[in-house]
Tab-separated table of C-alpha atoms and ligand atoms in Angstrom:
chain	number	residue	atom	x	y	z
V	1	MET	CA	182.853	114.587	146.620
V	2	ASN	CA	179.518	116.695	146.561
V	3	PHE	CA	177.388	116.347	143.667
V	4	LYS	CA	174.440	117.878	144.939
V	5	LEU	CA	173.029	120.786	143.025
V	6	ASP	CA	171.768	124.140	144.713
V	7	GLN	CA	168.171	124.928	144.138
V	8	GLN	CA	168.987	127.597	141.691
V	9	GLU	CA	166.684	128.409	139.125
V	10	LEU	CA	166.897	126.622	135.433
V	11	LEU	CA	168.779	128.962	133.256
V	12	ALA	CA	165.516	130.278	131.292
V	13	PHE	CA	164.173	128.246	128.286
V	14	SER	CA	160.508	127.812	127.391
V	15	LYS	CA	160.462	125.666	124.474
V	16	GLU	CA	160.981	121.689	124.223
V	17	GLU	CA	164.610	120.860	124.185
V	18	LYS	CA	166.505	117.527	123.536
V	19	VAL	CA	169.608	115.388	124.870
V	20	ARG	CA	170.897	112.276	123.818
V	21	LYS	CA	173.410	109.940	124.895
V	22	GLN	CA	174.578	106.442	123.891
V	23	SER	CA	176.715	104.412	126.793
V	24	PRO	CA	177.824	100.763	126.422
V	25	SER	CA	177.868	97.560	128.679
V	26	ASN	CA	180.871	96.618	130.337
V	27	ILE	CA	182.651	93.054	130.836
V	28	ALA	CA	183.948	92.688	134.542
V	29	LEU	CA	187.546	91.092	134.930
V	30	ILE	CA	187.683	91.746	138.489
V	31	LYS	CA	184.129	91.212	139.706
V	32	TYR	CA	182.015	93.204	142.120
V	33	TRP	CA	180.023	90.728	144.093
V	34	GLY	CA	178.385	92.155	147.481
V	35	LYS	CA	177.609	95.253	148.365
V	36	LYS	CA	176.597	97.495	151.616
V	37	GLY	CA	174.612	100.483	151.981
V	38	ASN	CA	173.463	102.486	149.196
V	39	GLN	CA	175.453	100.793	146.216
V	40	ILE	CA	178.605	100.834	148.096
V	41	PRO	CA	180.534	97.874	146.543
V	42	ALA	CA	182.290	95.216	149.128
V	43	ASN	CA	185.060	95.275	146.774
V	44	PRO	CA	186.922	97.168	144.069
V	45	SER	CA	186.358	96.307	140.444
V	46	LEU	CA	187.518	96.454	136.994
V	47	SER	CA	185.914	95.992	133.548
V	48	PHE	CA	186.469	96.608	129.960
V	49	THR	CA	183.948	98.776	128.387
V	50	LEU	CA	182.553	97.072	125.318
V	51	SER	CA	181.729	99.436	122.089
V	52	LYS	CA	178.781	97.480	120.202
V	53	SER	CA	176.215	96.454	123.057
V	54	PHE	CA	175.033	100.160	123.826
V	55	THR	CA	171.998	101.649	124.621
V	56	GLU	CA	170.852	104.700	123.052
V	57	THR	CA	168.649	106.990	125.452
V	58	GLU	CA	167.070	110.667	124.524
V	59	ILE	CA	164.804	112.951	126.828
V	60	THR	CA	162.647	115.633	125.466
V	61	TYR	CA	161.691	117.784	128.326
V	62	THR	CA	159.594	121.054	128.890
V	63	PRO	CA	158.867	122.950	131.528
V	64	LYS	CA	156.569	122.355	134.385
V	65	LYS	CA	155.031	123.749	137.426
V	66	ASP	CA	157.063	122.656	140.350
V	67	ASP	CA	154.618	120.801	142.465
V	68	GLY	CA	157.361	118.773	144.130
V	69	THR	CA	156.710	115.652	142.019
V	70	VAL	CA	158.555	113.935	138.653
V	71	SER	CA	156.570	113.556	135.707
V	72	ILE	CA	157.881	111.341	132.684
V	73	HIS	CA	156.234	109.104	129.890
V	74	PHE	CA	158.791	106.353	128.991
V	75	LEU	CA	159.202	104.507	125.876
V	76	PHE	CA	161.465	101.529	125.294
V	77	GLU	CA	162.238	100.479	121.942
V	78	LYS	CA	159.589	102.786	120.829
V	79	THR	CA	157.009	101.040	122.793
V	80	GLU	CA	155.745	102.000	126.067
V	81	ASN	CA	156.509	100.052	128.888
V	82	HIS	CA	154.488	100.616	132.532
V	83	LYS	CA	157.229	98.269	134.421
V	84	PHE	CA	160.226	100.054	133.369
V	85	GLU	CA	158.587	103.772	133.600
V	86	HIS	CA	157.848	103.069	137.075
V	87	LYS	CA	161.354	102.072	138.061
V	88	ILE	CA	162.811	104.873	136.313
V	89	LYS	CA	160.322	107.554	138.271
V	90	ILE	CA	161.083	106.053	141.252
V	91	PHE	CA	164.885	105.891	140.919
V	92	LEU	CA	164.372	109.716	139.467
V	93	GLU	CA	162.806	110.523	142.558
V	94	LYS	CA	165.838	109.830	144.799
V	95	LEU	CA	167.834	111.986	142.481
V	96	ILE	CA	165.851	115.233	143.068
V	97	GLU	CA	168.761	116.588	145.359
V	98	TYR	CA	171.425	115.662	142.644
V	99	PHE	CA	168.903	117.295	139.779
V	100	PRO	CA	166.215	120.030	141.384
V	101	PHE	CA	165.189	120.148	138.156
V	102	LEU	CA	163.709	117.311	138.073
V	103	THR	CA	160.787	118.399	139.723
V	104	LYS	CA	160.599	121.406	137.174
V	105	LEU	CA	160.192	119.311	134.007
V	106	HIS	CA	158.112	116.604	131.962
V	107	LEU	CA	160.621	114.115	130.706
V	108	LYS	CA	159.555	111.922	127.508
V	109	ILE	CA	162.375	109.423	127.812
V	110	SER	CA	163.084	106.884	125.006
V	111	SER	CA	165.596	103.985	124.993
V	112	SER	CA	166.690	101.421	122.864
V	113	ASN	CA	169.096	98.676	122.713
V	114	SER	CA	171.894	98.168	119.847
V	115	PHE	CA	171.680	94.531	120.705
V	116	PRO	CA	168.799	92.072	120.092
V	117	HIS	CA	166.004	91.678	122.575
V	118	SER	CA	166.503	88.068	122.727
V	119	ALA	CA	170.011	88.035	123.881
V	120	GLY	CA	168.985	88.123	127.397
V	121	ILE	CA	172.434	89.947	128.045
V	122	ALA	CA	172.012	92.369	131.031
V	123	SER	CA	171.640	95.652	129.955
V	124	SER	CA	171.196	97.301	133.161
V	125	ALA	CA	174.910	98.856	132.865
V	126	SER	CA	174.207	100.723	129.486
V	127	SER	CA	170.842	101.679	130.427
V	128	MET	CA	171.589	103.225	133.948
V	129	SER	CA	174.716	104.984	132.688
V	130	ALA	CA	173.015	106.433	129.436
V	131	LEU	CA	170.397	107.820	131.467
V	132	ALA	CA	172.792	109.284	134.084
V	133	LEU	CA	174.928	110.709	131.459
V	134	CYS	CA	171.581	112.426	129.782
V	135	LEU	CA	170.706	113.960	133.251
V	136	CYS	CA	173.826	115.674	133.609
V	137	GLU	CA	173.837	116.709	129.800
V	138	ILE	CA	170.625	118.609	130.842
V	139	GLU	CA	172.358	119.954	134.022
V	140	LYS	CA	175.623	120.962	131.753
V	141	LYS	CA	172.880	123.208	129.555
V	142	HIS	CA	170.744	125.071	131.951
V	143	TYR	CA	173.174	125.291	134.924
V	144	GLY	CA	176.457	125.968	133.343
V	145	THR	CA	177.873	123.318	135.904
V	146	LEU	CA	179.823	120.177	134.812
V	147	GLN	CA	182.026	122.025	131.985
V	148	LEU	CA	185.077	119.787	132.672
V	149	GLU	CA	185.050	116.701	130.988
V	150	ASP	CA	186.228	114.972	133.960
V	151	ASP	CA	183.390	116.599	136.490
V	152	PHE	CA	180.950	115.519	133.789
V	153	LEU	CA	182.019	111.654	133.813
V	154	ARG	CA	182.578	111.486	137.210
V	155	LYS	CA	178.770	112.936	138.395
V	156	SER	CA	177.498	110.742	135.451
V	157	SER	CA	179.473	107.644	136.744
V	158	PHE	CA	178.208	108.317	140.518
V	159	ILE	CA	174.394	108.724	139.311
V	160	ALA	CA	174.696	105.436	137.384
V	161	ARG	CA	176.255	103.861	140.119
V	162	LEU	CA	173.027	104.769	141.990
V	163	GLY	CA	170.878	102.558	139.363
V	164	SER	CA	172.710	100.220	138.993
V	165	GLY	CA	176.499	99.234	140.354
V	166	SER	CA	178.138	98.056	137.590
V	167	ALA	CA	176.934	100.965	135.411
V	168	ALA	CA	179.528	103.480	137.082
V	169	ARG	CA	182.063	101.605	135.154
V	170	SER	CA	180.434	102.292	131.528
V	171	VAL	CA	181.274	106.210	130.817
V	172	PHE	CA	184.745	105.550	130.879
V	173	PRO	CA	186.348	103.940	127.448
V	174	TYR	CA	188.953	101.026	127.176
V	175	ALA	CA	188.650	100.004	130.991
V	176	ALA	CA	187.731	101.489	134.293
V	177	THR	CA	188.079	100.428	138.208
V	178	TRP	CA	185.095	101.441	140.549
V	179	GLY	CA	186.032	101.023	144.591
V	180	GLU	CA	188.834	102.171	146.627
V	181	PHE	CA	192.105	100.474	146.269
V	182	VAL	CA	195.327	101.696	147.882
V	183	GLU	CA	197.082	101.746	144.431
V	184	ASN	CA	194.903	104.658	143.280
V	185	PRO	CA	194.653	107.318	145.666
V	186	VAL	CA	191.876	109.302	143.673
V	187	SER	CA	189.728	105.702	143.438
V	188	SER	CA	186.190	106.093	145.127
V	189	ASP	CA	183.564	103.694	146.219
V	190	GLU	CA	181.096	106.272	144.988
V	191	TYR	CA	181.976	106.789	141.147
V	192	ALA	CA	184.085	104.723	138.753
V	193	SER	CA	187.695	106.206	137.763
V	194	PRO	CA	189.627	105.575	134.384
V	195	LEU	CA	192.652	103.567	134.508
V	196	THR	CA	195.624	106.018	135.838
V	197	PHE	CA	197.696	104.748	132.821
V	198	ASP	CA	197.627	103.525	128.908
V	199	LEU	CA	196.323	100.402	128.430
V	200	HIS	CA	199.169	98.277	127.335
V	201	PRO	CA	198.739	97.624	123.234
V	202	VAL	CA	197.956	94.390	123.373
V	203	PHE	CA	194.759	95.083	125.035
V	204	ARG	CA	193.567	97.932	123.565
V	205	ASN	CA	192.273	95.939	120.046
V	206	TYR	CA	190.848	93.315	122.315
V	207	ARG	CA	187.642	91.572	121.204
V	208	ASP	CA	184.964	90.477	122.994
V	209	ALA	CA	182.638	87.333	121.650
V	210	ILE	CA	179.284	87.190	123.798
V	211	LEU	CA	178.185	83.586	123.423
V	212	ILE	CA	174.387	83.547	124.037
V	213	VAL	CA	174.164	80.052	125.854
V	214	SER	CA	170.365	81.252	126.986
V	215	ASN	CA	168.687	84.369	126.809
V	216	LYS	CA	166.211	83.302	129.646
V	217	ALA	CA	165.410	85.851	132.516
V	218	LYS	CA	167.780	84.725	135.381
V	219	LYS	CA	166.648	82.222	137.825
V	220	VAL	CA	168.244	84.715	140.649
V	221	SER	CA	168.391	88.606	140.197
V	222	SER	CA	172.018	90.070	140.583
V	223	THR	CA	170.218	92.134	143.864
V	224	ALA	CA	169.321	88.900	145.568
V	225	GLY	CA	172.695	87.345	145.053
V	226	HIS	CA	174.977	90.797	146.366
V	227	GLY	CA	172.630	90.114	149.210
V	228	LEU	CA	173.583	86.817	149.684
V	229	MET	CA	177.185	87.997	150.338
V	230	HIS	CA	176.291	89.001	153.666
V	231	GLN	CA	175.946	85.721	155.322
V	232	HIS	CA	178.631	84.182	153.090
V	233	PRO	CA	181.260	81.944	154.832
V	234	PHE	CA	183.681	82.991	152.050
V	235	ALA	CA	182.949	86.630	152.065
V	236	LYS	CA	185.949	87.983	153.845
V	237	ALA	CA	188.528	85.991	151.882
V	238	ARG	CA	186.440	87.025	148.576
V	239	PHE	CA	186.622	90.349	149.168
V	240	GLU	CA	190.906	90.168	150.148
V	241	GLN	CA	190.895	87.800	146.821
V	242	ALA	CA	189.662	90.718	144.632
V	243	LYS	CA	191.687	93.378	145.860
V	244	ASN	CA	194.619	91.247	145.354
V	245	HIS	CA	193.701	90.422	142.136
V	246	LEU	CA	192.603	93.735	140.813
V	247	LYS	CA	196.398	94.834	142.166
V	248	LEU	CA	197.954	91.902	139.771
V	249	LEU	CA	195.708	92.738	136.887
V	250	LEU	CA	196.790	96.529	136.892
V	251	ASN	CA	200.326	95.216	136.382
V	252	VAL	CA	199.209	92.737	133.531
V	253	LEU	CA	197.280	95.886	131.803
V	254	LYS	CA	200.713	97.826	131.827
V	255	ASN	CA	202.998	95.334	131.167
V	256	GLY	CA	200.765	93.178	128.345
V	257	ASP	CA	201.464	89.932	130.097
V	258	VAL	CA	198.531	87.919	128.679
V	259	ASN	CA	199.331	84.357	130.239
V	260	THR	CA	198.787	86.073	133.889
V	261	PHE	CA	195.780	88.082	132.487
V	262	ILE	CA	194.073	84.636	131.489
V	263	GLU	CA	194.729	83.203	134.840
V	264	ILE	CA	193.078	85.872	136.839
V	265	VAL	CA	190.427	86.845	134.645
V	266	GLU	CA	189.002	82.963	134.356
V	267	ASN	CA	189.643	82.751	138.049
V	268	GLU	CA	187.573	85.755	138.486
V	269	ALA	CA	184.622	84.157	136.654
V	270	LEU	CA	184.821	80.885	138.268
V	271	THR	CA	185.152	82.526	141.820
V	272	LEU	CA	181.882	84.349	141.101
V	273	HIS	CA	179.975	81.342	140.384
V	274	ALA	CA	181.481	79.476	143.004
V	275	LEU	CA	180.383	82.033	145.283
V	276	MET	CA	176.719	81.759	144.072
V	277	MET	CA	176.958	77.769	144.396
V	278	SER	CA	178.127	78.148	148.138
V	279	SER	CA	175.407	80.863	148.945
V	280	ASN	CA	172.944	79.869	151.383
V	281	PRO	CA	170.577	79.067	149.542
V	282	GLY	CA	172.973	78.169	146.840
V	283	TYR	CA	172.026	78.265	143.183
V	284	ILE	CA	173.437	77.768	139.686
V	285	LEU	CA	173.583	80.265	136.690
V	286	MET	CA	175.605	78.522	134.280
V	287	GLU	CA	174.230	75.810	131.806
V	288	PRO	CA	175.285	72.604	130.410
V	289	GLY	CA	176.338	74.508	127.439
V	290	THR	CA	178.460	77.023	129.442
V	291	LEU	CA	180.659	74.316	131.023
V	292	GLN	CA	181.071	72.880	127.384
V	293	ILE	CA	181.964	75.825	125.943
V	294	ILE	CA	184.443	76.472	128.965
V	295	GLU	CA	185.937	72.952	128.000
V	296	LYS	CA	186.294	73.648	124.561
V	297	ILE	CA	188.265	76.968	124.717
V	298	ARG	CA	190.422	75.516	127.492
V	299	ALA	CA	191.348	72.589	124.922
V	300	TYR	CA	191.484	75.378	122.039
V	301	ARG	CA	194.267	77.046	124.064
V	302	GLU	CA	196.547	73.818	123.960
V	303	ARG	CA	197.420	74.881	120.549
V	304	PRO	CA	200.135	77.184	120.397
V	305	GLY	CA	200.024	80.547	119.723
V	306	ILE	CA	196.149	81.663	120.480
V	307	LYS	CA	195.647	83.230	123.831
V	308	LEU	CA	192.170	83.414	124.020
V	309	CYS	CA	189.989	83.180	127.757
V	310	PHE	CA	186.780	83.172	129.115
V	311	THR	CA	184.781	85.180	131.568
V	312	LEU	CA	181.212	84.873	132.855
V	313	ASP	CA	178.675	87.504	134.168
V	314	ALA	CA	176.342	86.823	136.599
V	315	GLY	CA	174.357	84.488	133.905
V	316	PRO	CA	174.921	81.484	131.832
V	317	ASN	CA	176.361	83.349	128.884
V	318	VAL	CA	180.151	83.131	128.192
V	319	HIS	CA	182.292	86.247	127.082
V	320	LEU	CA	185.329	85.064	124.892
V	321	LEU	CA	188.213	87.485	125.058
V	322	TYR	CA	191.137	87.435	122.251
V	323	SER	CA	193.381	89.891	120.493
V	324	ALA	CA	191.871	91.159	117.255
V	325	ASN	CA	195.033	89.649	115.159
V	326	ASP	CA	193.656	86.492	116.272
V	327	SER	CA	190.004	87.131	115.463
V	328	ASP	CA	189.721	85.590	112.285
V	329	ASN	CA	190.766	81.961	113.895
V	330	VAL	CA	189.099	82.690	116.547
V	331	GLU	CA	185.907	83.303	114.694
V	332	LYS	CA	186.221	80.414	112.797
V	333	PHE	CA	186.705	78.219	116.177
V	334	ILE	CA	183.106	80.088	117.276
V	335	GLN	CA	181.431	78.922	113.884
V	336	LYS	CA	182.722	75.383	113.949
V	337	GLU	CA	182.633	74.405	117.633
V	338	LEU	CA	180.895	76.833	119.901
V	339	LEU	CA	177.649	78.018	118.067
V	340	THR	CA	176.372	74.927	118.659
V	341	TYR	CA	175.720	75.474	122.559
V	342	CYS	CA	174.399	78.855	121.753
V	343	GLU	CA	170.544	79.366	121.946
V	344	ASN	CA	169.644	80.193	118.228
V	345	ASN	CA	173.238	80.412	117.150
V	346	LEU	CA	173.049	83.702	118.528
V	347	TRP	CA	176.699	85.550	119.513
V	348	ILE	CA	177.341	89.281	119.682
V	349	LYS	CA	180.699	90.242	118.087
V	350	ASP	CA	181.742	93.201	120.362
V	351	LYS	CA	185.100	95.224	121.141
V	352	ILE	CA	186.753	97.473	123.966
V	353	LYS	CA	185.531	100.591	123.566
V	354	SER	CA	188.354	103.235	121.893
V	355	VAL	CA	187.983	107.220	122.575
Y	401	LIG	O1	175.366	95.872	138.806
Y	401	LIG	P1	174.647	94.807	139.217
Y	401	LIG	O2	173.887	95.091	140.137
Y	401	LIG	O3	174.249	94.220	138.023
Y	401	LIG	O4	175.840	93.351	139.378
Y	401	LIG	C1	176.990	93.016	138.295
Y	401	LIG	C2	177.736	92.130	138.823
Y	401	LIG	C3	178.493	91.286	137.934
Y	401	LIG	O5	178.267	91.890	136.419
Y	401	LIG	C4	178.370	89.982	138.111
Y	401	LIG	C5	179.994	91.628	137.960
Y	401	LIG	C6	180.495	93.306	137.760
Y	401	LIG	O6	181.274	93.524	138.298
Y	401	LIG	O7	180.158	93.716	136.440
């Protein structure tokens, strides 16, 4: 797929114009962990798209002399942030071949998150996808390209991926896969794809309670963690396992088999952290509270009827997945038994994003 845009002139405009997009975070059920080259995943992954945890980005742009440079001013939560501004400028410089207008415009970028700053939940998926959607919207408005929804989302996903791998999946509602796998002939390592079937109704109303065990910055970044997979003694077996898990999970998402869902999803979460622990050097991102919450969830599941499960991202926080039908019971359980392990009693009540 060619996402490059010819060096054609921008459709004329002289005044200030604006685009604004929201994009959510996502929670991986099949984890992307390990990459090659320019953000190409070592294995395919799958995530649920969230709805309440999102980034909103607005770009106000005006024409400037094309001197080959990118010119931006960046505000995060209405405040100047030079560190982020620098990162975004470098990222945009890499995108000139896909968006030649980047050297012809001055961009005022303003971004904010729906979730509290203090939550310490990774926001690169929502922020990079929101930025990618805005850039594609500028292209759509002024070049007449990306008019079809599919083309628009595919390029947005491709651009988001270049910023942060997992961000590629955030542009699709419900759930998305990213990475090539045989069961979907149009899947790609370069961008994510929506599911090729309807999600079974039991999963369509799924909730994700994000239990904030710690809001401190990660000891080891995801970039470093992906890097350690290059020398990892279990890498080959892991990448095979992910492909098998994906195949099984796709069937489960079609047929609504919640027990198998729980088995695969928890195994993926624990495998992710086992890979971190068995890297060289090994490291641990879970906290004591993470393990205590996992034990409580597994004990609670012994009760008949309620089928909740956990997953983890690359950090100590626990995502608790459950059906909306069980939300009263599960949320009482969170209040009574799990909040004590959460930093400042913080948890975020999220759910799968529908269209
Ligand atoms: O997109 P990155 O580079 O932040 O990596 C994300 C990795 C995990 O969140 C642990 C898994 C995933 O697939 O989202």
